[in-house]
CSV table of C-alpha atoms in Angstrom, one decimal:
chain,number,residue,atom,x,y,z
S,1,MET,CA,-23.3,-29.6,-39.4
S,2,SER,CA,-20.0,-28.7,-41.0
S,3,GLU,CA,-17.0,-28.1,-38.8
S,4,VAL,CA,-16.0,-24.5,-38.5
S,5,ARG,CA,-12.3,-24.1,-39.3
S,6,SER,CA,-9.9,-21.3,-38.5
S,7,SER,CA,-9.2,-18.9,-41.4
S,8,LYS,CA,-5.6,-18.4,-40.2
S,9,LEU,CA,-3.1,-19.6,-42.8
S,10,LYS,CA,-0.8,-22.5,-41.7
S,11,PHE,CA,2.3,-23.7,-43.4
S,12,LYS,CA,3.9,-27.1,-43.4
S,13,GLY,CA,6.4,-27.4,-40.5
S,14,ASP,CA,4.7,-24.8,-38.3
S,15,LYS,CA,4.5,-25.8,-34.7
S,16,VAL,CA,1.1,-25.7,-33.1
S,17,LYS,CA,1.0,-23.6,-30.0
S,18,LYS,CA,-1.3,-24.9,-27.2
S,19,LYS,CA,-3.1,-22.4,-25.0
S,20,ARG,CA,-2.7,-22.9,-21.3
S,21,LYS,CA,-5.5,-21.9,-18.9
S,22,ARG,CA,-4.6,-20.9,-15.3
S,23,GLU,CA,-7.0,-21.8,-12.6
S,24,ASP,CA,-5.8,-19.3,-10.1
S,25,GLY,CA,-5.3,-15.5,-10.3
S,26,GLU,CA,-1.5,-15.7,-9.9
S,27,GLY,CA,-0.9,-15.6,-13.7
S,28,SER,CA,-3.1,-12.6,-14.3
S,29,SER,CA,-1.5,-10.7,-11.4
S,30,LYS,CA,2.0,-11.4,-12.7
S,31,ARG,CA,1.0,-10.3,-16.2
S,32,ARG,CA,-0.5,-7.1,-14.8
S,33,ARG,CA,2.6,-6.5,-12.8
S,34,GLY,CA,4.7,-7.0,-15.9
S,35,ASP,CA,2.5,-4.7,-17.9
S,36,GLU,CA,2.9,-2.0,-15.3
S,37,GLU,CA,6.7,-2.4,-15.4
S,38,ASP,CA,6.6,-1.7,-19.2
S,39,GLN,CA,4.5,1.3,-18.8
S,40,ASP,CA,5.6,4.9,-19.1
S,41,PRO,CA,6.7,6.1,-15.6
S,42,GLU,CA,4.2,8.9,-15.7
S,43,THR,CA,1.2,6.7,-16.6
S,44,TRP,CA,-1.7,7.1,-14.1
S,45,VAL,CA,-2.7,3.8,-12.4
S,46,GLN,CA,-4.8,2.8,-9.5
S,47,PRO,CA,-3.0,1.6,-6.3
S,48,ASP,CA,-3.6,-2.0,-5.2
S,49,GLN,CA,-2.6,-1.3,-1.6
S,50,ALA,CA,-2.2,1.7,0.7
S,51,SER,CA,1.6,1.7,0.5
S,52,GLU,CA,1.5,2.5,-3.2
S,53,ILE,CA,-0.2,5.8,-2.6
S,54,ARG,CA,2.7,8.2,-3.0
S,55,GLY,CA,4.0,11.0,-5.2
S,56,PRO,CA,1.6,12.9,-7.5
S,57,THR,CA,-1.9,11.8,-6.7
S,58,PHE,CA,-5.3,12.4,-8.4
S,59,ILE,CA,-8.4,12.1,-6.2
S,60,PHE,CA,-11.9,12.1,-7.7
S,61,HIS,CA,-15.4,11.0,-6.6
S,62,PRO,CA,-18.2,9.4,-8.6
S,63,SER,CA,-20.8,12.1,-7.7
S,64,ASP,CA,-24.1,12.5,-9.6
S,65,PRO,CA,-24.9,14.0,-12.0
S,66,SER,CA,-21.2,14.8,-12.6
S,67,PRO,CA,-18.1,13.2,-11.1
S,68,ILE,CA,-15.9,15.6,-9.3
S,69,CYS,CA,-12.2,15.8,-8.4
S,70,VAL,CA,-10.5,17.5,-5.4
S,71,ASN,CA,-8.8,20.6,-6.6
S,72,PHE,CA,-6.9,23.4,-4.9
S,73,ASP,CA,-7.5,26.9,-6.1
S,74,SER,CA,-4.3,28.8,-5.4
S,75,THR,CA,-5.9,32.1,-6.3
S,76,ARG,CA,-8.6,31.9,-3.7
S,77,ASN,CA,-6.5,29.7,-1.4
S,78,ARG,CA,-9.2,27.1,-0.9
S,79,ILE,CA,-10.2,23.6,-1.8
S,80,MET,CA,-12.6,23.2,-4.8
S,81,LEU,CA,-14.6,20.2,-6.0
S,82,HIS,CA,-14.3,20.5,-9.7
S,83,PRO,CA,-16.8,18.8,-12.1
S,84,LEU,CA,-14.9,16.5,-14.4
S,85,ASP,CA,-17.5,16.6,-17.1
S,86,LYS,CA,-16.3,20.2,-17.9
S,87,ASP,CA,-13.0,18.8,-19.0
S,88,GLN,CA,-14.4,16.3,-21.4
S,89,THR,CA,-13.7,16.4,-25.1
S,90,GLU,CA,-15.1,14.4,-28.0
S,91,GLU,CA,-12.2,11.9,-27.5
S,92,THR,CA,-12.8,11.4,-23.8
S,93,LYS,CA,-16.6,11.7,-23.4
S,94,ASP,CA,-17.1,7.9,-23.7
S,95,ARG,CA,-14.2,7.0,-21.5
S,96,PRO,CA,-15.1,5.1,-18.3
S,97,LEU,CA,-14.9,7.1,-15.1
S,98,VAL,CA,-12.1,4.9,-13.7
S,99,GLU,CA,-9.9,5.8,-16.7
S,100,ARG,CA,-10.0,9.6,-16.0
S,101,ILE,CA,-6.7,11.4,-15.6
S,102,PRO,CA,-5.9,14.9,-14.4
S,103,THR,CA,-5.9,17.7,-17.0
S,104,GLU,CA,-4.6,20.5,-14.8
S,105,VAL,CA,-1.9,20.9,-12.2
S,106,SER,CA,-4.5,22.1,-9.7
S,107,GLN,CA,-6.1,18.6,-9.7
S,108,VAL,CA,-2.9,16.9,-8.5
S,109,TRP,CA,-1.9,16.5,-4.9
S,110,VAL,CA,1.6,15.3,-3.7
S,111,THR,CA,1.5,12.4,-1.2
S,112,THR,CA,4.4,12.0,1.2
S,113,ARG,CA,4.8,9.6,4.0
S,114,VAL,CA,7.2,8.8,6.8
S,115,ALA,CA,9.0,5.5,6.2
S,116,GLY,CA,7.2,2.7,8.1
S,117,SER,CA,4.2,4.8,8.9
S,118,PRO,CA,0.7,3.9,7.7
S,119,THR,CA,-0.3,7.6,7.6
S,120,ILE,CA,0.3,10.0,4.7
S,121,ASN,CA,0.3,13.8,4.1
S,122,LEU,CA,-1.5,15.4,1.1
S,123,ARG,CA,0.2,18.6,-0.1
S,124,THR,CA,-1.1,20.9,-2.8
S,125,GLY,CA,0.8,20.6,-6.1
S,126,VAL,CA,0.4,24.4,-6.8
S,127,GLY,CA,1.0,27.5,-4.9
S,128,GLU,CA,3.2,27.4,-1.7
S,129,GLY,CA,2.4,23.8,-0.9
S,130,LYS,CA,-0.3,23.6,1.7
S,131,PHE,CA,-1.3,20.5,3.5
S,132,LEU,CA,-4.8,19.0,3.5
S,133,SER,CA,-6.0,19.0,7.2
S,134,CYS,CA,-9.1,18.3,9.2
S,135,ASP,CA,-9.9,19.6,12.7
S,136,GLN,CA,-11.9,17.9,15.5
S,137,HIS,CA,-15.1,19.4,14.1
S,138,GLY,CA,-14.7,17.8,10.7
S,139,LEU,CA,-13.7,21.1,8.9
S,140,VAL,CA,-11.4,20.3,6.0
S,141,SER,CA,-8.9,22.9,4.7
S,142,ALA,CA,-5.6,23.3,3.0
S,143,ASP,CA,-4.0,26.5,4.5
S,144,ARG,CA,-1.2,25.1,6.7
S,145,GLU,CA,2.4,25.0,5.6
S,146,ALA,CA,3.5,22.7,8.4
S,147,ARG,CA,2.3,19.2,9.0
S,148,GLY,CA,1.0,17.9,12.3
S,149,PRO,CA,-1.6,15.3,13.6
S,150,GLN,CA,-4.4,17.1,11.9
S,151,GLU,CA,-2.6,16.8,8.5
S,152,GLU,CA,-2.2,13.0,8.8
S,153,TRP,CA,-4.5,10.7,6.8
S,154,THR,CA,-4.7,6.9,6.8
S,155,PRO,CA,-5.7,5.6,3.3
S,156,VAL,CA,-7.8,2.4,3.3
S,157,VAL,CA,-8.0,0.5,0.0
S,158,LEU,CA,-11.4,-1.1,-0.3
S,159,GLU,CA,-12.3,-4.3,-2.1
S,160,ASP,CA,-13.5,-2.6,-5.2
S,161,GLY,CA,-10.3,-0.6,-5.6
S,162,MET,CA,-11.7,2.7,-4.2
S,163,VAL,CA,-10.1,4.4,-1.3
S,164,ALA,CA,-11.3,5.9,2.0
S,165,PHE,CA,-9.3,8.4,3.9
S,166,MET,CA,-9.4,8.3,7.8
S,167,ASN,CA,-8.2,11.3,9.7
S,168,ASN,CA,-6.4,11.6,13.1
S,169,TYR,CA,-9.8,11.5,14.9
S,170,GLU,CA,-10.7,8.2,13.3
S,171,LYS,CA,-13.4,9.9,11.1
S,172,TYR,CA,-13.6,9.6,7.3
S,173,LEU,CA,-13.3,12.2,4.6
S,174,GLY,CA,-16.4,12.5,2.6
S,175,VAL,CA,-18.4,14.7,0.1
S,176,ASP,CA,-21.2,16.6,1.7
S,177,GLU,CA,-24.0,18.7,0.1
S,178,VAL,CA,-24.6,22.1,1.7
S,179,ALA,CA,-27.1,24.9,1.2
S,180,GLY,CA,-27.7,25.7,-2.5
S,181,GLY,CA,-26.8,22.2,-3.7
S,182,GLN,CA,-23.1,22.9,-3.5
S,183,LEU,CA,-20.6,20.2,-2.5
S,184,GLN,CA,-17.8,20.4,0.0
S,185,LEU,CA,-15.4,18.1,1.8
S,186,ARG,CA,-16.1,17.1,5.4
S,187,GLY,CA,-14.1,14.9,7.8
S,188,ASP,CA,-16.7,13.7,10.3
S,189,SER,CA,-18.2,10.6,8.9
S,190,GLU,CA,-18.3,7.6,11.2
S,191,ASN,CA,-18.7,5.0,8.5
S,192,VAL,CA,-17.6,4.5,4.9
S,193,GLY,CA,-20.5,4.9,2.5
S,194,PHE,CA,-20.9,6.2,-1.1
S,195,ALA,CA,-19.8,9.8,-0.1
S,196,GLU,CA,-16.6,8.5,1.6
S,197,ARG,CA,-15.4,6.4,-1.3
S,198,PHE,CA,-12.9,8.0,-3.7
S,199,PHE,CA,-11.1,6.9,-6.8
S,200,VAL,CA,-7.3,7.5,-6.5
S,201,LYS,CA,-4.6,7.4,-9.2
S,202,VAL,CA,-0.9,7.6,-8.8
S,203,GLN,CA,1.9,7.5,-11.3
S,204,SER,CA,3.3,4.1,-12.4
S,205,GLN,CA,6.9,4.9,-11.2
S,206,TYR,CA,5.8,5.5,-7.6
S,207,LYS,CA,3.7,2.3,-7.5
S,208,ARG,CA,6.8,0.4,-8.8
S,209,GLU,CA,8.9,2.1,-6.1
S,210,ALA,CA,6.6,0.7,-3.4
S,211,HIS,CA,7.0,-2.8,-4.8
S,212,GLU,CA,10.8,-2.4,-4.7
S,213,GLU,CA,10.7,-1.3,-1.1
S,214,GLU,CA,8.7,-4.3,-0.2
S,215,LYS,CA,11.2,-6.6,-1.9
S,216,LYS,CA,14.0,-5.0,0.1
S,217,LYS,CA,12.1,-5.5,3.4
S,218,GLU,CA,11.5,-9.2,2.6
S,219,GLY,CA,15.2,-9.6,1.8
S,220,LYS,CA,16.2,-8.1,5.2
S,221,LEU,CA,13.8,-10.5,7.0
S,222,THR,CA,15.2,-13.6,5.5
S,223,ASN,CA,18.1,-15.3,7.3
S,224,PRO,CA,21.3,-14.9,5.2
S,225,SER,CA,23.3,-18.0,4.5
S,226,MET,CA,26.7,-18.3,6.2
S,227,ASP,CA,29.6,-18.2,3.8
S,228,GLU,CA,32.6,-18.8,6.0
S,229,ALA,CA,35.1,-17.6,3.5
S,230,SER,CA,33.4,-14.3,2.8
S,231,THR,CA,32.4,-13.8,6.4
S,232,ASN,CA,36.0,-14.4,7.6
S,233,LYS,CA,37.3,-12.0,5.0
S,234,THR,CA,35.0,-9.3,6.4
S,235,PHE,CA,35.9,-9.8,10.0
S,236,GLN,CA,39.4,-11.3,9.9
S,237,ALA,CA,41.2,-9.9,6.8
S,238,TRP,CA,44.1,-7.5,7.3
S,239,GLY,CA,47.1,-6.3,5.5
S,240,ALA,CA,46.9,-7.0,1.7
S,241,GLY,CA,43.5,-8.6,2.0
S,242,LYS,CA,44.7,-11.9,3.5
S,243,SER,CA,41.8,-14.1,4.5
S,244,VAL,CA,42.2,-16.8,7.2
S,245,VAL,CA,39.7,-19.6,6.8
S,246,SER,CA,39.3,-22.1,9.6
S,247,GLY,CA,38.9,-25.8,8.9
S,248,VAL,CA,38.4,-27.0,12.4
S,249,ASP,CA,36.2,-24.3,13.9
S,250,LYS,CA,33.1,-24.8,11.6
S,251,LYS,CA,31.1,-26.3,14.4
S,252,GLU,CA,31.9,-23.4,16.7
S,253,LEU,CA,30.9,-20.9,14.0
S,254,LYS,CA,27.6,-22.7,13.3
S,255,ARG,CA,26.8,-22.8,16.9
S,256,ALA,CA,27.6,-19.1,17.3
S,257,ARG,CA,25.4,-18.3,14.3
S,258,LYS,CA,22.4,-20.1,15.8
S,259,GLU,CA,22.9,-18.3,19.1
S,260,GLY,CA,23.1,-14.9,17.4
S,261,ARG,CA,26.7,-14.2,18.3
S,262,LEU,CA,28.5,-14.9,15.0
S,263,ALA,CA,30.0,-11.4,14.7
S,264,GLU,CA,31.3,-11.5,18.3
S,265,THR,CA,32.9,-15.0,17.8
S,266,LEU,CA,34.6,-13.9,14.5
S,267,LEU,CA,36.0,-10.8,16.1
S,268,ASP,CA,37.4,-12.9,19.0
S,269,LYS,CA,39.1,-15.2,16.5
S,270,ARG,CA,40.5,-12.2,14.6
S,271,ALA,CA,42.0,-10.9,17.8
S,272,LYS,CA,43.5,-14.3,18.7
S,273,LEU,CA,45.0,-14.8,15.3
S,274,LYS,CA,46.6,-11.3,15.4
S,275,SER,CA,48.1,-12.0,18.8
S,276,ASP,CA,49.5,-15.3,17.6
S,277,ARG,CA,50.9,-13.7,14.6
S,278,PHE,CA,52.8,-11.0,16.5
S,279,CYS,CA,53.9,-13.0,19.5
């Protein structure tokens, strides 16, 4: 058999680029993270973890025969499950379900959270801003302007990237069929099944914001290196920014740092130096 050659033109002196294969998923995750950083801030993306669910949020469900999204009808002041197929055009009819994006403001919820808390609040993006709530009987509504325990939800990102929402009573939000074949939201499911799995999309800028917060937390947890000159300047400098750096007390400073009393030791040294200066 004759050898198949590449049809790409090559010129004398061109360097041959070798392709490198990565055996782990680290390279692909880094490339994906880099692609997300280059995206438009308002691009709709799927969250990889619960902390990334924030800001404008699009929630939809792969119902059959038509997928639905969670809407809020500000005219009737109620939650509506809107068929997404009604919004399809010739351009989007062949688009995979996971690539759907909101087409109306009523399809967007605003996710807020208290810093450090795993729970979130979902507020309507239209009207007066009502919070999605669920009572002890599993009745889901959006008619409250203040948030409380019944307005708290804990998002759980599943292995396939879909999301389940657990309420304050440790029950899950789900799609339920009622009389007449209509669909409505309920919040009384004990387990996560097909009805309790939702696709969630957020805007790229808020996902990136979550990553930046994580980096800051990791930086706070690491032990800072002790720079004697800069540390002494912070705790001992006075007047025109004069800094007194000790050459004989390094052992004492290192021991104080290990024992967690570095600031106290430096302040004592500052007081002693001031008293020696004015005596």
